[in-house]
C-alpha positions as a Python dict, from the first residue, in 0.01 Angstrom:
ca = {
    (1, 'X'): (0, 0, 0),
    (2, 'X'): (-239, -242, -121),
    (3, 'X'): (-350, -434, -464),
    (4, 'X'): (-632, -638, -567),
    (5, 'X'): (-551, -996, -712),
    (6, 'X'): (-729, -1331, -772),
    (7, 'X'): (-640, -1635, -571),
    (8, 'X'): (-441, -1898, -789),
    (9, 'X'): (-403, -2270, -746),
    (10, 'X'): (-75, -2378, -616),
    (11, 'X'): (57, -2757, -566),
    (12, 'X'): (51, -2727, -197),
    (13, 'X'): (-121, -2405, -100),
    (14, 'X'): (-365, -2166, -288),
    (15, 'X'): (-162, -1852, -365),
    (16, 'X'): (-181, -1454, -425),
    (17, 'X'): (111, -1326, -629),
    (18, 'X'): (236, -993, -556),
    (19, 'X'): (265, -793, -876),
    (20, 'X'): (596, -678, -976),
    (21, 'X'): (551, -334, -922),
    (22, 'X'): (486, -384, -560),
    (23, 'X'): (784, -613, -504),
    (24, 'X'): (980, -326, -296),
    (25, 'X'): (668, -268, -71),
    (26, 'X'): (586, -639, 36),
    (27, 'X'): (881, -838, 135),
    (28, 'X'): (940, -1179, 300),
    (29, 'X'): (837, -1175, 673),
    (30, 'X'): (589, -875, 629),
    (31, 'X'): (247, -923, 794),
    (32, 'X'): (-44, -868, 554),
    (33, 'X'): (-409, -912, 561),
    (34, 'X'): (-620, -1086, 300),
    (35, 'X'): (-982, -981, 265),
    (36, 'X'): (-1248, -1144, 41),
    (37, 'X'): (-1389, -892, -192),
    (38, 'X'): (-1604, -1100, -428),
    (39, 'X'): (-1652, -1452, -423),
    (40, 'X'): (-1589, -1655, -764),
    (41, 'X'): (-1941, -1798, -875),
    (42, 'X'): (-1886, -2158, -987),
    (43, 'X'): (-2152, -2372, -1117),
    (44, 'X'): (-2187, -2747, -1013),
    (45, 'X'): (-2395, -2952, -1261),
    (46, 'X'): (-2569, -3260, -1168),
    (47, 'X'): (-2557, -3413, -1521),
    (48, 'X'): (-2422, -3289, -1818),
    (49, 'X'): (-2649, -2988, -1957),
    (50, 'X'): (-2585, -2764, -2261),
    (51, 'X'): (-2656, -2431, -2139),
    (52, 'X'): (-2611, -2107, -2356),
    (53, 'X'): (-2393, -1840, -2213),
    (54, 'X'): (-2688, -1629, -2148),
    (55, 'X'): (-2842, -1881, -1925),
    (56, 'X'): (-2503, -1933, -1736),
    (57, 'X'): (-2485, -1567, -1653),
    (58, 'X'): (-2821, -1543, -1529),
    (59, 'X'): (-2754, -1841, -1308),
    (60, 'X'): (-2426, -1702, -1166),
    (61, 'X'): (-2601, -1367, -1128),
    (62, 'X'): (-2880, -1539, -893),
    (63, 'X'): (-2599, -1749, -714),
    (64, 'X'): (-2416, -1420, -651),
    (65, 'X'): (-2709, -1241, -546),
    (66, 'X'): (-2789, -1497, -271),
    (67, 'X'): (-2437, -1623, -182),
    (68, 'X'): (-2380, -1346, 83),
    (69, 'X'): (-2693, -1459, 269),
    (70, 'X'): (-2550, -1683, 544),
    (71, 'X'): (-2904, -1819, 615),
    (72, 'X'): (-2899, -2004, 277),
    (73, 'X'): (-2683, -2326, 278),
    (74, 'X'): (-2743, -2411, -68),
    (75, 'X'): (-2915, -2324, -394),
    (76, 'X'): (-3044, -2527, -679),
    (77, 'X'): (-3175, -2427, -1025),
    (78, 'X'): (-3374, -2684, -1200),
    (79, 'X'): (-3655, -2726, -1443),
    (80, 'X'): (-3744, -2614, -1783),
    (81, 'X'): (-3495, -2335, -1802),
    (82, 'X'): (-3204, -2546, -1770),
    (83, 'X'): (-3363, -2863, -1975),
    (84, 'X'): (-3533, -2666, -2268),
    (85, 'X'): (-3408, -2385, -2492),
    (86, 'X'): (-3700, -2151, -2478),
    (87, 'X'): (-4030, -2333, -2338),
    (88, 'X'): (-4002, -2197, -2003),
    (89, 'X'): (-4219, -1923, -1836),
    (90, 'X'): (-3984, -1870, -1515),
    (91, 'X'): (-3698, -2001, -1331),
    (92, 'X'): (-3719, -2289, -1068),
    (93, 'X'): (-3526, -2257, -771),
    (94, 'X'): (-3495, -2468, -458),
    (95, 'X'): (-3325, -2275, -165),
    (96, 'X'): (-3196, -2470, 137),
    (97, 'X'): (-3250, -2277, 446),
    (98, 'X'): (-3376, -2310, 788),
    (99, 'X'): (-3440, -1934, 845),
    (100, 'X'): (-3499, -1713, 538),
    (101, 'X'): (-3858, -1710, 370),
    (102, 'X'): (-3960, -1747, 22),
    (103, 'X'): (-4105, -1391, 8),
    (104, 'X'): (-3755, -1241, 109),
    (105, 'X'): (-3591, -1455, -139),
    (106, 'X'): (-3815, -1366, -420),
    (107, 'X'): (-3810, -1004, -343),
    (108, 'X'): (-3469, -970, -328),
    (109, 'X'): (-3421, -1165, -664),
    (110, 'X'): (-3692, -951, -824),
    (111, 'X'): (-3524, -634, -707),
    (112, 'X'): (-3189, -721, -858),
    (113, 'X'): (-3286, -932, -1179),
    (114, 'X'): (-3626, -818, -1256),
    (115, 'X'): (-3732, -1186, -1378),
    (116, 'X'): (-3994, -1411, -1265),
    (117, 'X'): (-3889, -1700, -1027),
    (118, 'X'): (-4085, -2018, -888),
    (119, 'X'): (-3906, -2087, -554),
    (120, 'X'): (-3917, -2401, -318),
    (121, 'X'): (-3793, -2358, 41),
    (122, 'X'): (-3662, -2684, 192),
    (123, 'X'): (-3500, -2688, 544),
    (124, 'X'): (-3158, -2821, 536),
    (125, 'X'): (-3248, -3124, 786),
    (126, 'X'): (-3511, -3207, 551),
    (127, 'X'): (-3329, -3230, 221),
    (128, 'X'): (-3149, -3566, 279),
    (129, 'X'): (-3473, -3731, 397),
    (130, 'X'): (-3658, -3594, 64),
    (131, 'X'): (-3388, -3740, -136),
    (132, 'X'): (-3468, -4093, -11),
    (133, 'X'): (-3849, -4085, 1),
    (134, 'X'): (-3967, -3844, -229),
    (135, 'X'): (-3988, -3906, -624),
    (136, 'X'): (-4058, -3550, -717),
    (137, 'X'): (-3756, -3410, -539),
    (138, 'X'): (-3550, -3676, -690),
    (139, 'X'): (-3685, -3598, -1009),
    (140, 'X'): (-3632, -3220, -944),
    (141, 'X'): (-3274, -3262, -867),
    (142, 'X'): (-3165, -3494, -1150),
    (143, 'X'): (-3107, -3211, -1370),
    (144, 'X'): (-3006, -2915, -1174),
    (145, 'X'): (-2711, -2664, -1135),
    (146, 'X'): (-2600, -2563, -773),
    (147, 'X'): (-2368, -2313, -608),
    (148, 'X'): (-2206, -2613, -420),
    (149, 'X'): (-2112, -2975, -509),
    (150, 'X'): (-2382, -3210, -467),
    (151, 'X'): (-2472, -3562, -534),
    (152, 'X'): (-2812, -3721, -532),
    (153, 'X'): (-2868, -3997, -292),
    (154, 'X'): (-2878, -4348, -430),
    (155, 'X'): (-3065, -4502, -149),
    (156, 'X'): (-3462, -4501, -187),
    (157, 'X'): (-3672, -4568, 105),
    (158, 'X'): (-4074, -4614, 43),
    (159, 'X'): (-4253, -4412, 258),
    (160, 'X'): (-4634, -4500, 222),
    (161, 'X'): (-4750, -4179, 372),
    (162, 'X'): (-4553, -3953, 163),
    (163, 'X'): (-4645, -4171, -139),
    (164, 'X'): (-5023, -4152, -37),
    (165, 'X'): (-4970, -3781, -15),
    (166, 'X'): (-4807, -3734, -367),
    (167, 'X'): (-5118, -3939, -501),
    (168, 'X'): (-5352, -3699, -357),
    (169, 'X'): (-5337, -3484, -664),
    (170, 'X'): (-5390, -3714, -951),
    (171, 'X'): (-5677, -3878, -746),
    (172, 'X'): (-5855, -3541, -720),
    (173, 'X'): (-5820, -3486, -1117),
    (174, 'X'): (-6066, -3767, -1161),
    (175, 'X'): (-6319, -3594, -937),
    (176, 'X'): (-6269, -3242, -1091),
    (177, 'X'): (-6280, -3035, -1412),
    (178, 'X'): (-5924, -2939, -1472),
    (179, 'X'): (-5711, -2812, -1733),
    (180, 'X'): (-5485, -2997, -1983),
    (181, 'X'): (-5156, -2886, -1814),
    (182, 'X'): (-5286, -2990, -1480),
    (183, 'X'): (-5368, -3346, -1625),
    (184, 'X'): (-5022, -3359, -1787),
    (185, 'X'): (-4867, -3276, -1484),
    (186, 'X'): (-5071, -3554, -1288),
    (187, 'X'): (-4949, -3814, -1546),
    (188, 'X'): (-4591, -3702, -1524),
    (189, 'X'): (-4622, -3737, -1137),
    (190, 'X'): (-4767, -4097, -1158),
    (191, 'X'): (-4491, -4210, -1398),
    (192, 'X'): (-4220, -4064, -1182),
    (193, 'X'): (-4366, -4223, -871),
    (194, 'X'): (-4385, -4565, -1057),
    (195, 'X'): (-4012, -4535, -1167),
    (196, 'X'): (-3923, -4495, -820),
    (197, 'X'): (-4115, -4773, -703),
    (198, 'X'): (-3953, -4991, -959),
    (199, 'X'): (-3577, -4855, -868),
    (200, 'X'): (-3572, -4658, -1218),
    (201, 'X'): (-3399, -4317, -1244),
    (202, 'X'): (-3651, -4026, -1206),
    (203, 'X'): (-3521, -3875, -1520),
    (204, 'X'): (-3765, -3588, -1611),
    (205, 'X'): (-3677, -3622, -2006),
    (206, 'X'): (-3738, -3983, -2010),
    (207, 'X'): (-4060, -3948, -1808),
    (208, 'X'): (-4202, -3701, -2038),
    (209, 'X'): (-4109, -3931, -2351),
    (210, 'X'): (-4286, -4214, -2172),
    (211, 'X'): (-4596, -4028, -2109),
    (212, 'X'): (-4590, -3932, -2468),
    (213, 'X'): (-4573, -4279, -2570),
    (214, 'X'): (-4855, -4390, -2301),
    (215, 'X'): (-5109, -4131, -2411),
    (216, 'X'): (-4990, -4054, -2785),
    (217, 'X'): (-4834, -3739, -2947),
    (218, 'X'): (-5158, -3592, -3022),
    (219, 'X'): (-5322, -3610, -2673),
    (220, 'X'): (-4986, -3493, -2539),
    (221, 'X'): (-4975, -3180, -2741),
    (222, 'X'): (-5315, -3088, -2637),
    (223, 'X'): (-5269, -3126, -2290),
    (224, 'X'): (-4940, -2893, -2290),
    (225, 'X'): (-5128, -2635, -2485),
    (226, 'X'): (-5442, -2674, -2290),
    (227, 'X'): (-5646, -2747, -2594),
    (228, 'X'): (-6000, -2881, -2521),
    (229, 'X'): (-6024, -3279, -2543),
    (230, 'X'): (-6293, -3483, -2702),
    (231, 'X'): (-6522, -3680, -2479),
    (232, 'X'): (-6339, -4014, -2563),
    (233, 'X'): (-6000, -3858, -2492),
    (234, 'X'): (-6105, -3746, -2147),
    (235, 'X'): (-6248, -4091, -2106),
    (236, 'X'): (-5940, -4261, -2188),
    (237, 'X'): (-5701, -4068, -1975),
    (238, 'X'): (-5901, -4113, -1671),
    (239, 'X'): (-5869, -4483, -1742),
    (240, 'X'): (-5520, -4442, -1757),
    (241, 'X'): (-5485, -4242, -1447),
    (242, 'X'): (-5710, -4487, -1260),
    (243, 'X'): (-5488, -4761, -1387),
    (244, 'X'): (-5168, -4611, -1268),
    (245, 'X'): (-5322, -4536, -927),
    (246, 'X'): (-5407, -4925, -887),
    (247, 'X'): (-5072, -5035, -1015),
    (248, 'X'): (-4900, -4795, -774),
    (249, 'X'): (-5097, -4870, -464),
    (250, 'X'): (-5014, -5272, -529),
    (251, 'X'): (-4665, -5205, -569),
}
C-alpha cells in the first residue's frame, strides 16, 4: 500500500499524516520508506518586493527546473524583471556553481520555459569575496530572489585592483562613440562605486534616481531610449564622467 502526502510542520518533528482510509494498513511499529517526489519551491526575498502572481510563478518554475541539478548550489533572480512592472527585456540570473556552464543552464531553461535569460555564473568560492569587494555584485543582490536563504555581507573591503577593473568601462566611453544606454550604464556604475566607497547602500533604485538628479530628467530619458544627444549634452556627460572618475580615484 502507498499514498502521497505533503510534509507538515510539527512542534518537534516535521510530520506526514496517514490518511484515515489507510489506518488499517499502516500501524505503530511498521517500517516505512519516505521518498521525495517533488521539492516544494520556496522564494527567499532579499528585500520586500511586490511581485505579480505571474512573475512569482515564472521564478518558481525557474527554480524548479534547476533545483535538481546538484552542481548548482544557489540561484538568484535579480534586475528589472523583479524591480520593474514591464520595462524588461529578459530575466537576469546569477547561478552559483563550480561545474555547470552558462550554456548548459541557458539551454535547459530555454527548452523548459522558452523565455530569454541573461545568466551570470559565479563559483561558490568566489561569492563571499565578491560580496565584500564588488559594488556591482552588491547592487545586483540588493533586490534579489533566491531559492535559498541569503543575507548580503555587511562588510566592505576596498580592493584597488578590482575597482580599477570596474572603472575601465566608463574610462573607455570617453574615447569611443557609444550609444545612450551604454553611457547611462556607465553613470550608474560610477554612482554605485561611489556609494560603495562612501559606505552607502548600493540600492539600484536610489542609484537610478541619483543619476537622473545628476544629469537631468530630459537627458536621462534620451539615454534610456537611445535618442541622439546634442553636442553640448554629450560634452556635459563627458565632463560628469571625468569628474566622477577623478573623485573615485582620490577616494
